Structures are given as structure tokens and as C-alpha cells.
XYZ file of C-alpha atoms in Angstrom:
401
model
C 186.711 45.694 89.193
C 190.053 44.506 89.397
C 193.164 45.277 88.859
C 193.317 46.368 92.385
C 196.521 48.980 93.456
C 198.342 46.720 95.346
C 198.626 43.721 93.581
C 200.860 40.383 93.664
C 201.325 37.583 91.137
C 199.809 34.465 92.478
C 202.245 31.308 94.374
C 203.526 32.456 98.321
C 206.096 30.687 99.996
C 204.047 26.755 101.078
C 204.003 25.757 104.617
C 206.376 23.227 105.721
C 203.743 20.592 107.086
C 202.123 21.065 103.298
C 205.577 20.546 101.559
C 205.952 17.332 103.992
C 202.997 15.964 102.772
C 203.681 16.025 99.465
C 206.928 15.022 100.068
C 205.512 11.540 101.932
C 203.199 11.241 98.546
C 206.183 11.635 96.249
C 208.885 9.640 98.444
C 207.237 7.159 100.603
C 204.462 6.001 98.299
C 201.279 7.125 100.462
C 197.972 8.543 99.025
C 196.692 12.192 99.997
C 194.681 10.918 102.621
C 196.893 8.836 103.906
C 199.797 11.732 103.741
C 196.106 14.102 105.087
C 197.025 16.326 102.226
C 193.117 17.563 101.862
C 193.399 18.500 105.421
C 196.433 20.124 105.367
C 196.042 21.874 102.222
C 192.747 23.618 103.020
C 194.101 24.593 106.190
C 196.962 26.114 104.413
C 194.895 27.708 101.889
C 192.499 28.970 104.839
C 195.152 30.661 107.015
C 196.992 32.195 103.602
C 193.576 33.563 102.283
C 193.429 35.752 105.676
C 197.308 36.308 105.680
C 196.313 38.208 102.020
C 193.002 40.090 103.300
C 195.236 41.005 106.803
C 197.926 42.495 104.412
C 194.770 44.682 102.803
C 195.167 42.458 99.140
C 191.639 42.221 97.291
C 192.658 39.563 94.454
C 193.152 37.027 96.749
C 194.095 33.913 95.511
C 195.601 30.061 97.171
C 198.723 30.762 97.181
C 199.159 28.055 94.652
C 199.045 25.776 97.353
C 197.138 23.268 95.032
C 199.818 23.329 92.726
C 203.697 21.750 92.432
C 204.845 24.249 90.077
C 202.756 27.302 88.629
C 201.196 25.536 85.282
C 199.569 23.151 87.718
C 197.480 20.203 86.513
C 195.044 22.428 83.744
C 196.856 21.032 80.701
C 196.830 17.007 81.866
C 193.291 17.079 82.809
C 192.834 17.658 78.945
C 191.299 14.877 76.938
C 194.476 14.059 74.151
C 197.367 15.728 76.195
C 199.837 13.270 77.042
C 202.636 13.752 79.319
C 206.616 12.642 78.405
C 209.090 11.580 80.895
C 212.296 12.553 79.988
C 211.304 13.713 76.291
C 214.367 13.752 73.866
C 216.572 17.134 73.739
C 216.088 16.998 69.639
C 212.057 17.567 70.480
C 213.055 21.281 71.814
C 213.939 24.453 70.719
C 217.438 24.414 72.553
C 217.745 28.351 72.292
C 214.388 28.354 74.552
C 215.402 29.980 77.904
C 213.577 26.798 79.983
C 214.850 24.379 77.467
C 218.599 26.032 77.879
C 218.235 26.186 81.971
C 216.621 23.022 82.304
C 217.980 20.058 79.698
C 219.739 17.561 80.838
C 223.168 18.185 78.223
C 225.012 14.893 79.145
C 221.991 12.668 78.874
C 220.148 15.075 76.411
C 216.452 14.724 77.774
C 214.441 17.515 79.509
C 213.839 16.528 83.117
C 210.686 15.643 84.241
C 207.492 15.581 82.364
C 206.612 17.916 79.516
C 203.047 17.545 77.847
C 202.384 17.209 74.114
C 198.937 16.588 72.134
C 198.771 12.700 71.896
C 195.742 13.195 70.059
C 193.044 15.229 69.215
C 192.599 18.429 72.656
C 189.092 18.125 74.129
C 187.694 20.250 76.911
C 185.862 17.256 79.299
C 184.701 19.093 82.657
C 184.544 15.304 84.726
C 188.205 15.711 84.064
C 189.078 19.480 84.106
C 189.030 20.152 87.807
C 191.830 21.231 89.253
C 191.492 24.871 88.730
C 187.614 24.184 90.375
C 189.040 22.677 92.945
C 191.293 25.688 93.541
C 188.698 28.835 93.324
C 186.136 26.652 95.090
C 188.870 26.307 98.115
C 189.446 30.008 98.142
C 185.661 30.802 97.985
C 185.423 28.753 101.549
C 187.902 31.498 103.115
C 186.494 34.625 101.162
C 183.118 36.534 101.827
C 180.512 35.799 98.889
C 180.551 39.407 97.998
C 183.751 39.708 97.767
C 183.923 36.760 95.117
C 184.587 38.492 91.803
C 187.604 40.189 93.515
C 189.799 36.297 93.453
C 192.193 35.781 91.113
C 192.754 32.869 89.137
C 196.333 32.598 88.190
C 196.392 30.060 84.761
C 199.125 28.992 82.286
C 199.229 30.384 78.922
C 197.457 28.908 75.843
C 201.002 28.680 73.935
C 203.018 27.493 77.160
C 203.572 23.825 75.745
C 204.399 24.927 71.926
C 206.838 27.488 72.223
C 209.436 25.158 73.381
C 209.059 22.283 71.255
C 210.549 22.216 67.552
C 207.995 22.991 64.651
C 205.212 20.654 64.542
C 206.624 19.034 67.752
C 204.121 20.150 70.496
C 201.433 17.135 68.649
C 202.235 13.739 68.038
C 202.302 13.041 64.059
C 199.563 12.886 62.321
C 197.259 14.421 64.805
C 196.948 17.840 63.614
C 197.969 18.828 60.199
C 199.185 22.439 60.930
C 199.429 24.709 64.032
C 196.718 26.691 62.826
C 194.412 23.380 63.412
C 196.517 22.852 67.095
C 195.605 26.495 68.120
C 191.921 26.089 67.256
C 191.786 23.226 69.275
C 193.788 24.810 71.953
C 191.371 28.107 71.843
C 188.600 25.769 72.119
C 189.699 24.278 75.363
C 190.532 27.371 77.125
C 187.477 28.698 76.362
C 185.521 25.655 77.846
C 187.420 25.895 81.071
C 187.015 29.857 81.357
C 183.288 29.044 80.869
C 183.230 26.532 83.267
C 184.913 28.730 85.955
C 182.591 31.723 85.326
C 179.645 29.169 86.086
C 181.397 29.050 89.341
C 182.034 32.301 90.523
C 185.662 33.064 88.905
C 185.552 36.878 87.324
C 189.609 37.729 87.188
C 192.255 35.450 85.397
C 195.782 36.098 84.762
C 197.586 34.190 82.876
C 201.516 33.371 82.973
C 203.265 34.164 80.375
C 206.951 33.799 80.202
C 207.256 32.810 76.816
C 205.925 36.661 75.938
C 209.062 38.097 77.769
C 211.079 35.783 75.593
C 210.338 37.581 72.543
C 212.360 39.953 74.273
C 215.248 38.191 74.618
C 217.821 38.818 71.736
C 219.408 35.116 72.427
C 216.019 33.731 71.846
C 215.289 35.639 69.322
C 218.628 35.252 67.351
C 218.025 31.475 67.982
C 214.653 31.720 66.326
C 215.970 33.488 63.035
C 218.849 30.525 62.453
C 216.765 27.535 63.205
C 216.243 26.343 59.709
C 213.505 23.808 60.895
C 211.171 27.267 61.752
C 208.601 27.840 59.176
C 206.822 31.447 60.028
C 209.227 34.258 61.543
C 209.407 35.059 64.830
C 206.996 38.040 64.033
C 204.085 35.886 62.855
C 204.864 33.718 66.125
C 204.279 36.531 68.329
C 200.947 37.272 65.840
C 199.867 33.462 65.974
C 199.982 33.786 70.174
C 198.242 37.062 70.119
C 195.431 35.330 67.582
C 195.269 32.365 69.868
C 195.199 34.476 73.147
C 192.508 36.592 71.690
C 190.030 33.539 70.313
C 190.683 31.665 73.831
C 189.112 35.023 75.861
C 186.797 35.966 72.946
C 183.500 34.473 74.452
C 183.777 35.389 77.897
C 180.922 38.286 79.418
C 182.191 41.754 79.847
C 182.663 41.716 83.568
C 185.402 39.029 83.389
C 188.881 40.810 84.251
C 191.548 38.671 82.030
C 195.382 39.893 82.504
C 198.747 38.499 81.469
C 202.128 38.409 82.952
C 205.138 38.645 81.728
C 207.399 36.092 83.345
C 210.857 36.263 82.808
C 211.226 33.200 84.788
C 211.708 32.445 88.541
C 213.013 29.017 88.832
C 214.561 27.411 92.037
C 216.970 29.945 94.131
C 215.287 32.951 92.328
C 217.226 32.188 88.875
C 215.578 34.215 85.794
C 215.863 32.690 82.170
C 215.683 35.712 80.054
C 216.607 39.776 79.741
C 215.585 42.166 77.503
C 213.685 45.558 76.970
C 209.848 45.319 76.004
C 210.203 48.103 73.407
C 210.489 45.232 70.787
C 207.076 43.810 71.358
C 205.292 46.661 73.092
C 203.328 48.338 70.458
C 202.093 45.215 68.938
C 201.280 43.331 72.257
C 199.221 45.922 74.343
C 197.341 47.352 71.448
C 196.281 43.694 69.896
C 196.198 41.476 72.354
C 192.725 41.560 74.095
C 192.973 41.831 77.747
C 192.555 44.555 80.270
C 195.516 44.226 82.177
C 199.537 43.676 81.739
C 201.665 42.636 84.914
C 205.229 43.545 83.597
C 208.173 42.821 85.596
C 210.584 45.984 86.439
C 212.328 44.930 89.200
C 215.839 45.116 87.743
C 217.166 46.855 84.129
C 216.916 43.378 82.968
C 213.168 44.726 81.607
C 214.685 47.797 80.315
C 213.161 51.391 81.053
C 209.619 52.587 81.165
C 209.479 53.874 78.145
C 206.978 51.024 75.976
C 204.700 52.144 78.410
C 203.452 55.120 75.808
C 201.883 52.346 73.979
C 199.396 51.399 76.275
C 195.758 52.444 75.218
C 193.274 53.786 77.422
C 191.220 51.030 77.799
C 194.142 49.065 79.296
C 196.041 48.986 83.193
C 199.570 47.897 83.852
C 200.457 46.625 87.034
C 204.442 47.806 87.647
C 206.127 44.565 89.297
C 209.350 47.279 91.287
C 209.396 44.357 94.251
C 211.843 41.940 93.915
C 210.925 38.261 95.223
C 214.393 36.839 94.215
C 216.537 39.214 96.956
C 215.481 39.344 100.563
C 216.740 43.082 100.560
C 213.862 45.214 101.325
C 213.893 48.057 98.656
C 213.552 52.036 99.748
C 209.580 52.866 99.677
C 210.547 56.247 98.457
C 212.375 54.653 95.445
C 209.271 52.395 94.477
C 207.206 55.448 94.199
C 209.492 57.628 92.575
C 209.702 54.732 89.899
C 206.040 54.104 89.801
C 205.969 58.080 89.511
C 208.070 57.849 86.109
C 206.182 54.825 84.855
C 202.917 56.913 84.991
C 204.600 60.249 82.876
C 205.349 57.462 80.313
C 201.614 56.243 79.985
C 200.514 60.202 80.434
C 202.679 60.938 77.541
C 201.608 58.068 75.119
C 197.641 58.407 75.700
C 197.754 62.168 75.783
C 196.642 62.013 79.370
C 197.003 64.016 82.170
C 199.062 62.149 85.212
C 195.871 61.853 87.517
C 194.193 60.257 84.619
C 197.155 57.730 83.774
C 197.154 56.735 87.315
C 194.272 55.255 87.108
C 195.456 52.626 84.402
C 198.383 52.023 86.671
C 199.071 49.839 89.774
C 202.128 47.935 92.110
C 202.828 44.595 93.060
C 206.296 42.281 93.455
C 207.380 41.323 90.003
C 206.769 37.239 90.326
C 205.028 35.353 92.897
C 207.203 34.208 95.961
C 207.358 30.329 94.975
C 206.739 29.792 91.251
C 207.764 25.967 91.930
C 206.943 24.503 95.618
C 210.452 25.329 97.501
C 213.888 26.208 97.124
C 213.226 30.167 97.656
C 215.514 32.584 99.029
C 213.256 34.668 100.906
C 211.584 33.700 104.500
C 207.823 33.934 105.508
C 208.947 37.487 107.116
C 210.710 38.560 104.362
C 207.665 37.949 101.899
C 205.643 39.661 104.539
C 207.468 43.097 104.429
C 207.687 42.493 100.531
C 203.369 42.368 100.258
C 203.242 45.197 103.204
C 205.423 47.019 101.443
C 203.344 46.893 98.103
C 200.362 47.833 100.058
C 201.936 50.863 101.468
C 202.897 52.462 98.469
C 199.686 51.683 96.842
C 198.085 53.644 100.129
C 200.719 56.456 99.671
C 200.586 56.948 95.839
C 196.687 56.207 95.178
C 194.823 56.516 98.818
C 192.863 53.229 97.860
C 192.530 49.885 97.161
């Protein structure tokens, strides 16, 4: 059962013919099969699939090859969800790290498209497919017993209310409360996580930087003097938990879920937030109902290891010590003496010995290579070294997958 010891967090740097080929769709006007994106793409997906297995990586995944950015499509396949071009700056929380990095000040709109509830969320599996599409790819290039072991990387249930205003992530008069929104939302998630398991899909993990923004004091301090918010940032943080834990509460016992921590790795390797996890530590790995936490600790930005004492024994943490914004290749011996500490802290909370803890504990880079589909500082080698790097400590500290 996953999580494996040497882990990593989903997207890997695209090929240049795929980036062309989307580039053709978005530019020149041509359909995927006239840009041979289907070609290209499982191709792509193919030859990363073995670059994973060659590097000795279990949770194999596409790359995110399918995808532009790392939310990919799951959220406009829904039945109600409707996507805004260039929604007005007074829709969004302007203390929210993305909404700070990414609105456009002078002509006060976000960028791009940014999806709200238009009406009513429905789960409608003619139109869900995307993620299908994805772990059915990935299947093609992966032995049938060795199916459970793919990862699924999928967007968090509260990615597109966190940055909107109260009562902003709906149109009005389509849900009366967010209690009603989340229900819905729950609902969905749940019908899509069914739908996977039907095919074959037995480890998710979901991205989550608006978790690690709870950890931000900015955000946080933004939060408490918005006069427009309603509940305190607290029962925020409980209302994601609650919505996290009725999205995952109907799947079968021998479906991994996990959730990472994103602290954001937009174009160039920029982050959008800082700030220790001792804030929401105890709370969030004692309530919220998954097996695994990918935290990132590449730089102090996450603070120490120290929240790691609130972990309970029924729960892993995979340490993210490899950085995918610097090309620098960090000292092996300094990843495992910092994996080394990270394990005392989990001993010490769960009352553990340390050959006990490190079984709850496992390595990977701290954020996939290419969260969005270019614009990356590192090269194909460089990511290489990163992942066979990961794989060699895991072989040095723990002697096995």
C-alpha cells in the first residue's frame, strides 16, 4: 500500500513536441487531431511512465501531461460550474496569496479563467472524464498488477472558495449558505472518487495550497480584518476539514487518499506563501481523514520539524527536503540527516521508538517539477538527479521501496 519511500508530487517537466502542440491549439486555431495532440500525448505519457519505473518510483503517475496547469479540467466537467474570464478583483479575497500574485492591479481582474457555481454542482460521468482519461492512459504503460500502486494527483474540494469573497464562489441565489455549497461539493467528489475506483484508481492526493495558507500570518491577518467574513478563520479551517472528510467518507478501505500542502509553485519556481505548520498541525493531522500528508520542507519557509509530534499512528508523512525551484543538487548526507530529525519528532509525539516512526515516514521533492505547463527553472537532467536522488536516500535510510 502506498505511500511508497521515495515519493514525488505529481506534474514533470512536458516535452517540447507536447508543449508545441498545445501551443498550435491555443495560437493557430487547430483541433487536437489536427495539432496530433492524442498521439503525442500518449507517447509522452508512455515514455514518462517508464522514465518513473527506470528511476525505481512505484506511484507512478502522467506526469500531468493531460493537464495545462495542476487543477486540470475536474471542476469544468461539473454540471453548474461555470468558468469567468477575467472575473472582477472585488469577487476575491485580495489578501489570498494567488489572488495577491496573480490580479491584474491596473485593470483589476484576475487573469484567465476562474470557476464559480453557476448553478446547482452535479456529478454527470458522460461529462466527468478527464481524470478517466488520465489513469486509463497511465494503466496502458503500467503492469495490471501493479495498478493500485498509480497515483492520482486531484485538486482540492475547497480550491475554488477560498479565494473568492463570502458567498462569492456561487452565483446568487443558487445556494443559500456554504454549508449547502459544501454538501454539494462533497457530493461531487465523492461521485468522481467512485467512478475512478470502478476503474482501477486506489491512491489520490490531493493539492492543497490553500491548507499551507492557513499558515501564512499575511493571510491570516487578512482574514481577521475583512469585515465581509462571517465565520473565523478557525471554523474555515474546520468547514475544509468537514468537507474533506464527507468527500472521502464513502470510499472502501484499500483506497490510499493523501494531501499536499502546496505553498505554491507558479512560473520560474515563485512560492505564494511562508509560514510554520505548528498553527494548524494538531488540528489538521488528527481530524482530517486521510492516511497520508506530503508537507513541503525544502526551505525554513515551512518552519522546523517540530508539528510533526502530532501525527497519530495511523497516519505517514512524506518529508518534501528536494527542492524543484533551484537546479542546485542538495548534499544526500544532509537530506538524511534531516529526514533523520523529522523521524525523532514523530518518535517523540506517538511515544514510538525511531524504527517504528520510520515506518510512518517517507521522501520525495517538495512540489512537482511543472505545476503549470512551462516556464521552469530546472532541465530534464536536473529533474533527473532531483527523482534519483530521492530514490537513493529512500534506499539508504529504509532499504526498500
Amino acid at each position: 500500500m502506498p505511500p511508497f519511500r521515495a515519493e514525488h508530487m505529481g506534474s514533470l517537466l512536458r516535452p517540447q513536441n507536447l508543449l508545441s502542440a498545445r501551443e498550435a491549439i491555443r495560437d493557430k486555431g487547430l483541433s487536437p487531431e489536427e495539432a496530433n495532440l492524442p498521439a503525442i500525448e500518449k507517447e509522452a505519457v508512455g515514455e514518462v511512465v517508464a522514465l518513473q519505473r527506470e528511476l525505481g518510483f512505484k506511484a507512478v503517475n502522467s506526469g500531468e501531461f493531460n493537464r495545462t496547469r495542476f487543477w486540470g479540467l475536474m471542476w469544468d466537467e461539473f454540471d453548474g460550474s461555470v468558468a469567468l474570464q477575467e472575473a472582477e478583483a472585488s469577487m476575491f479575497r485580495l489578501y489570498h496569496p494567488d489572488v495577491v500574485s496573480l490580479i491584474e492591479k491596473d485593470r483589476k481582474v484576475m487573469p484567465g479563467d476562474s470557476v464559480i457555481a453557476g448553478s446547482k454542482l452535479r456529478h454527470d460521468r458522460e461529462k466527468s472524464q478527464s481524470n478517466l482519461h488520465e489513469l486509463k492512459l497511465v494503466q496502458q504503460f503500467t503492469p495490471k498488477e501493479e495498478w493500485g500502486n498509480i497515483k492520482l494527483t486531484m485538486i482540492t474540494p475547497a480550491w475554488f472558495h477560498m479565494r473568492y469573497k463570502q458567498g462569492k464562489a456561487y452565483a446568487e441565489g443558487v445556494y443559500e449558505s456554504d454549508e449547502e455549497y459544501f454538501a454539494d461539493v462533497a457530493r461531487v467528489y465523492q461521485e468522481e472518487l467512485k467512478m475512478l475506483y470502478e476503474a482501477g484508481l486506489r491512491n489520490v492526493q490531493f493539492d492543497d495550497p490553500g491548507l499551507a495558507y492557513f499558515c501564512s500570518e499575511e493571510f491570516r491577518t487578512g482574514y481577521a480584518s475583512d469585515p465581509e467574513n462571517t465565520v473565523s478563520i478557525d471554523s474555515l479551517l474546520d468547514s475544509y476539514i468537514h468537507l474533506y472528510n464527507t468527500s472521502l467518507s464513502l470510499l472502501p478501505a484499500d483506497f490510499h487518499t493523501g494531501v499536499h500542502l502546496c505553498r505554491g509553485n507558479f512560473i520560474g519556481g515563485r512560492h505564494f506563501a511562508s509560514g510554520a505548520y505548528d498553527v494548524i498541525a494538531q488540528k489538521l493531522f488528527t481530524s482530517l481523514n486521510v492516511n497520508t500528508f506530503y508537507l513541503e520542507y525544502d526551505t525554513s519557509r515551512a518552519g522546523g520539524f517540530e508539528p510533526l509530534q502530532y501525527l497519530p499512528k495511523n497516519k505517514n508523512v512524506v518529508l518534501g527536503v528536494v527542492s524543484t525551484k533551484l537546479r542546485e543538487l542538495e548534499s544526500k548526507e544532509e537530506v538524511k540527516r534531516r529526514v533523520e530529525e523529522a523521524v525523532s519528532w514523530v518518535a517523540k509525539g506517538s511515544e514510538e521508538s525511531r524504527q517504528e516512526a520510520l515506518k510512518r515516514v517517507a521522501v520525495s521533492p517538495q512540489c512537482g517539477f511543472s505545476t503549470h505547463e512551462s516556464g521552469y527553472p530546472l532541465s530534464e537532467e536536473d529533474q533527473r538527479k532531483k527523482l534519483r536522488l530521492v530514490r537513493e536516500v529512500a534506499d539508504e535510510i529504509w532499504g526498500e521501496a
